[in-house]
PDB file of N, CA and C in Angstrom:
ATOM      1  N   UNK A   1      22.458 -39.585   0.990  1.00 61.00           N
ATOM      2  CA  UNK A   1      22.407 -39.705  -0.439  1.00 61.00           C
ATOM      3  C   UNK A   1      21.709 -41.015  -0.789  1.00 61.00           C
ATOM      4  N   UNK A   2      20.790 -40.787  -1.944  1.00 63.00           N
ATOM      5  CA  UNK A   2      20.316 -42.172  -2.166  1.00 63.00           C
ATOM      6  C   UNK A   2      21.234 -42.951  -3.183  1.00 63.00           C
ATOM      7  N   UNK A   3      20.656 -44.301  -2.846  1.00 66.00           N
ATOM      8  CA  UNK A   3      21.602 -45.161  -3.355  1.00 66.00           C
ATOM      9  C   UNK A   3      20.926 -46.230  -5.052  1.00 66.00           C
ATOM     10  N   UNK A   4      20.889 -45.590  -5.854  1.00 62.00           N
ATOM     11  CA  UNK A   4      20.273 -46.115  -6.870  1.00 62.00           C
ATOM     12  C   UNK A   4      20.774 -47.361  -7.567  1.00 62.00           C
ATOM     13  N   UNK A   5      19.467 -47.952  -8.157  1.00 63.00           N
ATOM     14  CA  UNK A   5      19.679 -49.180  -8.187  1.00 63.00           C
ATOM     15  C   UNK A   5      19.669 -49.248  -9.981  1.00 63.00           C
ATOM     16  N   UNK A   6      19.162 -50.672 -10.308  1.00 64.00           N
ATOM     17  CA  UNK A   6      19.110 -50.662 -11.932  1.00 64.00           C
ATOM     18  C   UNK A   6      17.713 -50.067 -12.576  1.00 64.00           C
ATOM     19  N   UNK A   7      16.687 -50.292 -11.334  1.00 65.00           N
ATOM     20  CA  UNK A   7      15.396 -49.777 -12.066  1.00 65.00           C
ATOM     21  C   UNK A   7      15.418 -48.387 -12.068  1.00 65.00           C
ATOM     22  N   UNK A   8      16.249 -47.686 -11.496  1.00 82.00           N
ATOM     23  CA  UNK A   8      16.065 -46.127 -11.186  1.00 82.00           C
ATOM     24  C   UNK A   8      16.270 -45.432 -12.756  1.00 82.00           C
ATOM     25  N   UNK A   9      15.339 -43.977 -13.240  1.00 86.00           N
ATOM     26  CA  UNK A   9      15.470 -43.419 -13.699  1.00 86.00           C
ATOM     27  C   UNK A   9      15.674 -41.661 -13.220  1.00 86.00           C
ATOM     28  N   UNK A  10      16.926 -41.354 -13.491  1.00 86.00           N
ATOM     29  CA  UNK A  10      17.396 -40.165 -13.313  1.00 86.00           C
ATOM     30  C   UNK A  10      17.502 -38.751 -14.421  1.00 86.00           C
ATOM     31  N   UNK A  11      16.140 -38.100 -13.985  1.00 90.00           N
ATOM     32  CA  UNK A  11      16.344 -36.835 -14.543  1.00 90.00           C
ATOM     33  C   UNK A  11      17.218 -35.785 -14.420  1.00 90.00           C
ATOM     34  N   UNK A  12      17.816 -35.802 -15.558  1.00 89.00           N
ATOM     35  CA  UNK A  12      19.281 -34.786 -15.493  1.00 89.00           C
ATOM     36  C   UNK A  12      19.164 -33.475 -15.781  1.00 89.00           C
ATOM     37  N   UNK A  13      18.880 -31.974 -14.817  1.00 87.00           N
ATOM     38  CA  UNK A  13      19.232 -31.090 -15.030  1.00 87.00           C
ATOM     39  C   UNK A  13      20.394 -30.355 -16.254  1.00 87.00           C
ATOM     40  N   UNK A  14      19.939 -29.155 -17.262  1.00 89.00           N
ATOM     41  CA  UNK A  14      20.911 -29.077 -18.126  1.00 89.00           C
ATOM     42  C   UNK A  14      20.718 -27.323 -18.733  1.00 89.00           C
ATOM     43  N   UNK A  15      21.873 -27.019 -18.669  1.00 90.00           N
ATOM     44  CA  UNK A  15      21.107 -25.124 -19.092  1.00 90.00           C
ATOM     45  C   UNK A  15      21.201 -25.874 -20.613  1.00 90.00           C
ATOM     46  N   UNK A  16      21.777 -26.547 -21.278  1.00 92.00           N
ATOM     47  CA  UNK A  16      21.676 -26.953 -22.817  1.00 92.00           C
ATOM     48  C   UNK A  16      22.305 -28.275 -22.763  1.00 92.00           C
ATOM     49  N   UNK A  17      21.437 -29.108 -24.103  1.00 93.00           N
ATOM     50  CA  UNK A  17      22.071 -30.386 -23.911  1.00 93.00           C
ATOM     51  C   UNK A  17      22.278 -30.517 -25.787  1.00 93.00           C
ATOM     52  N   UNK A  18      23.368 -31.764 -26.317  1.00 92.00           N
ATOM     53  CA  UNK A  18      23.463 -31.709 -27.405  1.00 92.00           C
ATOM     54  C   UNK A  18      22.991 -33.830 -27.940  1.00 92.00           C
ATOM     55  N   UNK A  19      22.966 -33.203 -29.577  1.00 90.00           N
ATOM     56  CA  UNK A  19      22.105 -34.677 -29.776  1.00 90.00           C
ATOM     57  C   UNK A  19      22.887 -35.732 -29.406  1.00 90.00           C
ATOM     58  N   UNK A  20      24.087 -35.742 -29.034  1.00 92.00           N
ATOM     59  CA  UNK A  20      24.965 -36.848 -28.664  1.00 92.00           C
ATOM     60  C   UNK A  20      24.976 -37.446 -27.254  1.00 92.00           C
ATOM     61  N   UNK A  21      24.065 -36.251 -26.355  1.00 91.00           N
ATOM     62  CA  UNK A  21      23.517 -36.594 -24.803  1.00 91.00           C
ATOM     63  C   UNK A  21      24.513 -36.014 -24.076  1.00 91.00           C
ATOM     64  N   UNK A  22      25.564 -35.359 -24.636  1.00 92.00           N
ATOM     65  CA  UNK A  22      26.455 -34.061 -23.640  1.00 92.00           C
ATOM     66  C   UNK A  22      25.399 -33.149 -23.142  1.00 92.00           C
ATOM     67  N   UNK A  23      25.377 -32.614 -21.732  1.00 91.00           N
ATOM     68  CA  UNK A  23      24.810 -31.492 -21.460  1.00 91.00           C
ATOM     69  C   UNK A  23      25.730 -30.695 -20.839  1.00 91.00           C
ATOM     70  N   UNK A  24      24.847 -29.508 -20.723  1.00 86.00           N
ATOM     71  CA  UNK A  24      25.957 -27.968 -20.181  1.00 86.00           C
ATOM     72  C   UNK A  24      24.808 -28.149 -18.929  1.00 86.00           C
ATOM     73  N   UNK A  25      25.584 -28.243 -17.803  1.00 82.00           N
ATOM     74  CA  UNK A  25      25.395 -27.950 -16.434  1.00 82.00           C
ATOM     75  C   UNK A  25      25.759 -26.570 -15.972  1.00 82.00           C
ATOM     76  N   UNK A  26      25.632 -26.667 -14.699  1.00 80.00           N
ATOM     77  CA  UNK A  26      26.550 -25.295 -14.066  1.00 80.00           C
ATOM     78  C   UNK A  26      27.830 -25.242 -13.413  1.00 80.00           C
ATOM     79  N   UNK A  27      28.591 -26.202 -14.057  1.00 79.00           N
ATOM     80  CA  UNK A  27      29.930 -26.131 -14.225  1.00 79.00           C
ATOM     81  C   UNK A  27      30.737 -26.847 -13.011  1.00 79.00           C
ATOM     82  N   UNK A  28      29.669 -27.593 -11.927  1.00 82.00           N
ATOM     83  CA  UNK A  28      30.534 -27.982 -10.253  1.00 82.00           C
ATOM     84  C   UNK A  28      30.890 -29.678 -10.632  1.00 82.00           C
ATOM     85  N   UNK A  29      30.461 -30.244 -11.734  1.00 78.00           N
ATOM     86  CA  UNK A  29      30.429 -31.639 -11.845  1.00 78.00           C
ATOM     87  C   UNK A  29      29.813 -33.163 -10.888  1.00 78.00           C
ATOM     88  N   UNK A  30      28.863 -31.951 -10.720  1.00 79.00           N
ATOM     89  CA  UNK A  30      27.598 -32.900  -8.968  1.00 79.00           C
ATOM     90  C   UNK A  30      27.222 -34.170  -9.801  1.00 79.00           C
ATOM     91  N   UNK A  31      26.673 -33.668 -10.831  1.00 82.00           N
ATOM     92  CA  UNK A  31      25.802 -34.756 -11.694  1.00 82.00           C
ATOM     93  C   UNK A  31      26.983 -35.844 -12.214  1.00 82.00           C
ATOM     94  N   UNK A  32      28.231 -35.678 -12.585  1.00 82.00           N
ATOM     95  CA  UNK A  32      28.941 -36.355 -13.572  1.00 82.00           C
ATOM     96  C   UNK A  32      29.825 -36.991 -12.245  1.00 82.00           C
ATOM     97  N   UNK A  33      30.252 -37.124 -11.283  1.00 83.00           N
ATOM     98  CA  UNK A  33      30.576 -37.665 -10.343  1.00 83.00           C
ATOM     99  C   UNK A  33      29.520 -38.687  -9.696  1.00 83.00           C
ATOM    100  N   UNK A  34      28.152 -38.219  -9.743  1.00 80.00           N
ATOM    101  CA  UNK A  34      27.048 -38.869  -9.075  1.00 80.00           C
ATOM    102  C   UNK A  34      26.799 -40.093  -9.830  1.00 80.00           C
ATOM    103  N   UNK A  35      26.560 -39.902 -11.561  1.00 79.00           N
ATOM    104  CA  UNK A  35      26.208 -40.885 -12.570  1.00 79.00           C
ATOM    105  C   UNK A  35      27.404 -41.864 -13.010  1.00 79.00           C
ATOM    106  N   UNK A  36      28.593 -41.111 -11.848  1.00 82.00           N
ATOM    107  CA  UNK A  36      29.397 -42.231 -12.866  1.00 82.00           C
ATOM    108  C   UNK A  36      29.367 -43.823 -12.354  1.00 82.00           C
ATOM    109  N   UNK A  37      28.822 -43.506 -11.412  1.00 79.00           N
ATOM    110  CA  UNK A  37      28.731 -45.193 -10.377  1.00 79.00           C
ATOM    111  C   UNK A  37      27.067 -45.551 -10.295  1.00 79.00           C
ATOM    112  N   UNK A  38      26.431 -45.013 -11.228  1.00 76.00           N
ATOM    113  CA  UNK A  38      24.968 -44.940 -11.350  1.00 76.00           C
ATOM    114  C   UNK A  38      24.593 -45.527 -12.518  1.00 76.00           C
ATOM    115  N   UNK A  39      23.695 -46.743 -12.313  1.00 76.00           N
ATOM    116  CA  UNK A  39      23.255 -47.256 -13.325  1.00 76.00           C
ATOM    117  C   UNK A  39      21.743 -47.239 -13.917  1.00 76.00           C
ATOM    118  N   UNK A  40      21.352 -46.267 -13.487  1.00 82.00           N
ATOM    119  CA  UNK A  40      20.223 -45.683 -13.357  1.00 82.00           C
ATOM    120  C   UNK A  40      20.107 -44.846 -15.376  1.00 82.00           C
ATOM    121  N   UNK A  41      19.040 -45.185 -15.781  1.00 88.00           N
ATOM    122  CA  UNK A  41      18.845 -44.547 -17.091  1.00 88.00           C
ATOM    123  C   UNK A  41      18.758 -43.168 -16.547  1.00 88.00           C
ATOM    124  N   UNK A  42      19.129 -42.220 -17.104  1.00 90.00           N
ATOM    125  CA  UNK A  42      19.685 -40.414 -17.407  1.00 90.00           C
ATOM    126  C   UNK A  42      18.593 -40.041 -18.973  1.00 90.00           C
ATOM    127  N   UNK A  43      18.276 -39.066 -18.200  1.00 94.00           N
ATOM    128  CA  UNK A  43      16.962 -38.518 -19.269  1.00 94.00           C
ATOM    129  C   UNK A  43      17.595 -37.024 -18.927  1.00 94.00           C
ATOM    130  N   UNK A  44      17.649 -36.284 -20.101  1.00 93.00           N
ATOM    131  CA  UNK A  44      17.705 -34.477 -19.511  1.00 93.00           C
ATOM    132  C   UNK A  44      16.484 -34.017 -20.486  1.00 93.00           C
ATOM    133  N   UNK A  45      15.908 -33.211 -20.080  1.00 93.00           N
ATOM    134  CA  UNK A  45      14.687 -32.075 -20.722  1.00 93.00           C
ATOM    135  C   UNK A  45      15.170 -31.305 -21.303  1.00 93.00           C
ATOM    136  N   UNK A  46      15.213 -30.995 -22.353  1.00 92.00           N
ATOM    137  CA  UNK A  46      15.524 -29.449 -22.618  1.00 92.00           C
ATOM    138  C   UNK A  46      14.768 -29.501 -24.158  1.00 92.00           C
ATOM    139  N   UNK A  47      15.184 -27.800 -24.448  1.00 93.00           N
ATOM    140  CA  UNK A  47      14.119 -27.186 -25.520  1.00 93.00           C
ATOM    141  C   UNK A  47      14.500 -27.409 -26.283  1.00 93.00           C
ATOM    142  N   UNK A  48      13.753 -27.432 -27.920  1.00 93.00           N
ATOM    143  CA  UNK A  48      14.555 -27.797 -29.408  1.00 93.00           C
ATOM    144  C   UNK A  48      15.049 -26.565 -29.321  1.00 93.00           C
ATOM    145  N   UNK A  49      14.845 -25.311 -28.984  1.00 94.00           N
ATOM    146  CA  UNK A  49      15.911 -24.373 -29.696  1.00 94.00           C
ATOM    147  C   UNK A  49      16.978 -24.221 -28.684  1.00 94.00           C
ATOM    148  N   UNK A  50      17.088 -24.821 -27.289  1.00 92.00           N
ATOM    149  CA  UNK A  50      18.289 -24.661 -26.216  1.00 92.00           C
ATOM    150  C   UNK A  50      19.553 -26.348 -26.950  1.00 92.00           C
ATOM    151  N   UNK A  51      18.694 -27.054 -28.330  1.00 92.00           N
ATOM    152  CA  UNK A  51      19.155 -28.382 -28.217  1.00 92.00           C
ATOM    153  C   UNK A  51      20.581 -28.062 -29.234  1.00 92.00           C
ATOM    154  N   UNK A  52      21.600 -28.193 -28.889  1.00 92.00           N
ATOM    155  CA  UNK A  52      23.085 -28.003 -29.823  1.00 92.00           C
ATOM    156  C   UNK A  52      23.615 -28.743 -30.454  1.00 92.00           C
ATOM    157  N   UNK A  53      24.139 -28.515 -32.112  1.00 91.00           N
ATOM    158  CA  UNK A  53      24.995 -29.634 -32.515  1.00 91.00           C
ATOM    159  C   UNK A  53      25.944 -30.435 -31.951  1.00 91.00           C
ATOM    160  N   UNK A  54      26.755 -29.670 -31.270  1.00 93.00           N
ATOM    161  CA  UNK A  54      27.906 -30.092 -30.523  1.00 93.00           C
ATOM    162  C   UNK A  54      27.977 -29.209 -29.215  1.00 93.00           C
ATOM    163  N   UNK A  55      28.230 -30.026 -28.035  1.00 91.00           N
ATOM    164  CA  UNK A  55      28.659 -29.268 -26.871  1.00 91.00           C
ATOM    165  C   UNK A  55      29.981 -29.815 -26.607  1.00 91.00           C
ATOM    166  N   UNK A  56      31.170 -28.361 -25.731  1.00 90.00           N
ATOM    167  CA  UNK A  56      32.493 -29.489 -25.584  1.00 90.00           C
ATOM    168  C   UNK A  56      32.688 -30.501 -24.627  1.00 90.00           C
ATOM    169  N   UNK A  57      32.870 -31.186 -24.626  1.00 88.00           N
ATOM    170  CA  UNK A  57      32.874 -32.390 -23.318  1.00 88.00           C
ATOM    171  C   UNK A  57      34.278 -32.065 -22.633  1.00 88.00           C
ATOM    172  N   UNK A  58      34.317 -32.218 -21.689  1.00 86.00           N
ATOM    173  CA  UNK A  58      35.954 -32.786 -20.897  1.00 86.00           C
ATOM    174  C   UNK A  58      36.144 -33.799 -20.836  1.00 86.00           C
ATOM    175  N   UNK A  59      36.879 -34.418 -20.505  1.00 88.00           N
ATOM    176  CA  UNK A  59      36.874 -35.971 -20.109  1.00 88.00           C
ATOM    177  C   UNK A  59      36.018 -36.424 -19.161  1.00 88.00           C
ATOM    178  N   UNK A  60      36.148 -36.178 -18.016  1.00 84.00           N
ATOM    179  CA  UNK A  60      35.193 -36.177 -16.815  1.00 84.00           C
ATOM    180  C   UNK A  60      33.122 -35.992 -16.958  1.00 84.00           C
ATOM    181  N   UNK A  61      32.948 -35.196 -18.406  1.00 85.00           N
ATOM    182  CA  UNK A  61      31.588 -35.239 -18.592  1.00 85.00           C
ATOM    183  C   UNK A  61      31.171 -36.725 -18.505  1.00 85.00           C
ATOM    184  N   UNK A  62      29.727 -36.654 -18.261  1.00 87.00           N
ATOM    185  CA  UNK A  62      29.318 -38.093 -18.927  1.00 87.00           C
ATOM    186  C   UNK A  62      27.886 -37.696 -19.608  1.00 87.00           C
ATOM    187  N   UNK A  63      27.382 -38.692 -20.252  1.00 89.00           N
ATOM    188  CA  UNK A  63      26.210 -38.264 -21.370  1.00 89.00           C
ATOM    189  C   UNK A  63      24.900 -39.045 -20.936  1.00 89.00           C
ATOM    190  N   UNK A  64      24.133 -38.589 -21.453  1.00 92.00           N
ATOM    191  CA  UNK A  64      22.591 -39.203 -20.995  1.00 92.00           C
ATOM    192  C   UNK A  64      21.921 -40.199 -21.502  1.00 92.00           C
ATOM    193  N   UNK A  65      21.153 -40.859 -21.165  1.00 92.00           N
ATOM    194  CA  UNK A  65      20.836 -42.167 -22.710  1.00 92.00           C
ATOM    195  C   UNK A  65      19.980 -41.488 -23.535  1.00 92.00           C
ATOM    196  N   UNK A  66      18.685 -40.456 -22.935  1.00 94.00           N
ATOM    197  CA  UNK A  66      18.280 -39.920 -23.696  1.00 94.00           C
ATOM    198  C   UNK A  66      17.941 -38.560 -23.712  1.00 94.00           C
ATOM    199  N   UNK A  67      17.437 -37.565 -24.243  1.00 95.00           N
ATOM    200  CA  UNK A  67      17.435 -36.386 -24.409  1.00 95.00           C
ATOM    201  C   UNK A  67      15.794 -36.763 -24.676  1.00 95.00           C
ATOM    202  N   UNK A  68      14.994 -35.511 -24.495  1.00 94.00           N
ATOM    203  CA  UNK A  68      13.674 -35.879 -24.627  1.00 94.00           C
ATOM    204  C   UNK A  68      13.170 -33.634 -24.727  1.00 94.00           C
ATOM    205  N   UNK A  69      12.838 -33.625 -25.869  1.00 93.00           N
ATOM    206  CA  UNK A  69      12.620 -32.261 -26.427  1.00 93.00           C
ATOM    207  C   UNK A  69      11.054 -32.232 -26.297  1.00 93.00           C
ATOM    208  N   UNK A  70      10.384 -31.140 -26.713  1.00 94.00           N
ATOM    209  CA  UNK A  70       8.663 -30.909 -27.249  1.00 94.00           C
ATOM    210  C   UNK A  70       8.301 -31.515 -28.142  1.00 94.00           C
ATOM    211  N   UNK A  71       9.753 -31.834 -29.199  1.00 94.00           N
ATOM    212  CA  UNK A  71       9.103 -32.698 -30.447  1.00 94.00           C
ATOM    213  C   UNK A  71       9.273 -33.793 -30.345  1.00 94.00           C
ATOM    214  N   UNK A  72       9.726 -34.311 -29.032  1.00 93.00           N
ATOM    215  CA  UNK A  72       9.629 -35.875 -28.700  1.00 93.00           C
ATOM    216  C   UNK A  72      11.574 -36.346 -27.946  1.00 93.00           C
ATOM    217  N   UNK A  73      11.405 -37.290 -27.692  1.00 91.00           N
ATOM    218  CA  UNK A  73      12.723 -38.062 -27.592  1.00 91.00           C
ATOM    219  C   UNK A  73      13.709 -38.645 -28.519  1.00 91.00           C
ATOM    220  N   UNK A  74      14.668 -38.196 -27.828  1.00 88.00           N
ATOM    221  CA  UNK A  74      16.324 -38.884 -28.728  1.00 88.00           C
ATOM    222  C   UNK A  74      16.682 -39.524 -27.700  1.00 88.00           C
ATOM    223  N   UNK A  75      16.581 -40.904 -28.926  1.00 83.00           N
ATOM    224  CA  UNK A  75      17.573 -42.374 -28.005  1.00 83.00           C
ATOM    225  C   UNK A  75      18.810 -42.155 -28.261  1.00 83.00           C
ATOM    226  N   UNK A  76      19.808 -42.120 -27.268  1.00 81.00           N
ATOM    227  CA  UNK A  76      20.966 -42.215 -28.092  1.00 81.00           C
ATOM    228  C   UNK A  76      21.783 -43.543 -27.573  1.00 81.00           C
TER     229      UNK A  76
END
């Protein structure tokens, strides 16, 4: 496993992500275990029409700094 540092940027896989930087994964929590000791900036891709008001979080989710759509990027 690599071991990321502060310059690292990590693209986050997401079947849907919401403007608050919650995303919907596929449900095993790889990513949200991986990022939680990761200080690496978190970017997820996804589409304006896959993009949701609200997704539910658990506790255990964690969120992305930014979201980055076709019509551009959300800082959050």
């Amino acid at each position: 496993m690599l071991v990321p540092t502060e310059r690292d940027v990590m693209i986050v896989p997401a079947l849907c992500c919401d403007k608050a930087g919650c995303r919907l994964g596929r449900g095993g929590g790889y990513y949200d275990r991986y990022l939680a000791d990761c200080p690496a900036v978190t970017i997820c891709l996804c589409r304006e029409r896959l993009l949701a008001e609200k997704i539910p979080k658990e506790w255990n989710d964690l969120t992305v700094n930014i979201v980055i759509t076709e019509k551009g990027p959300i800082r959050l």
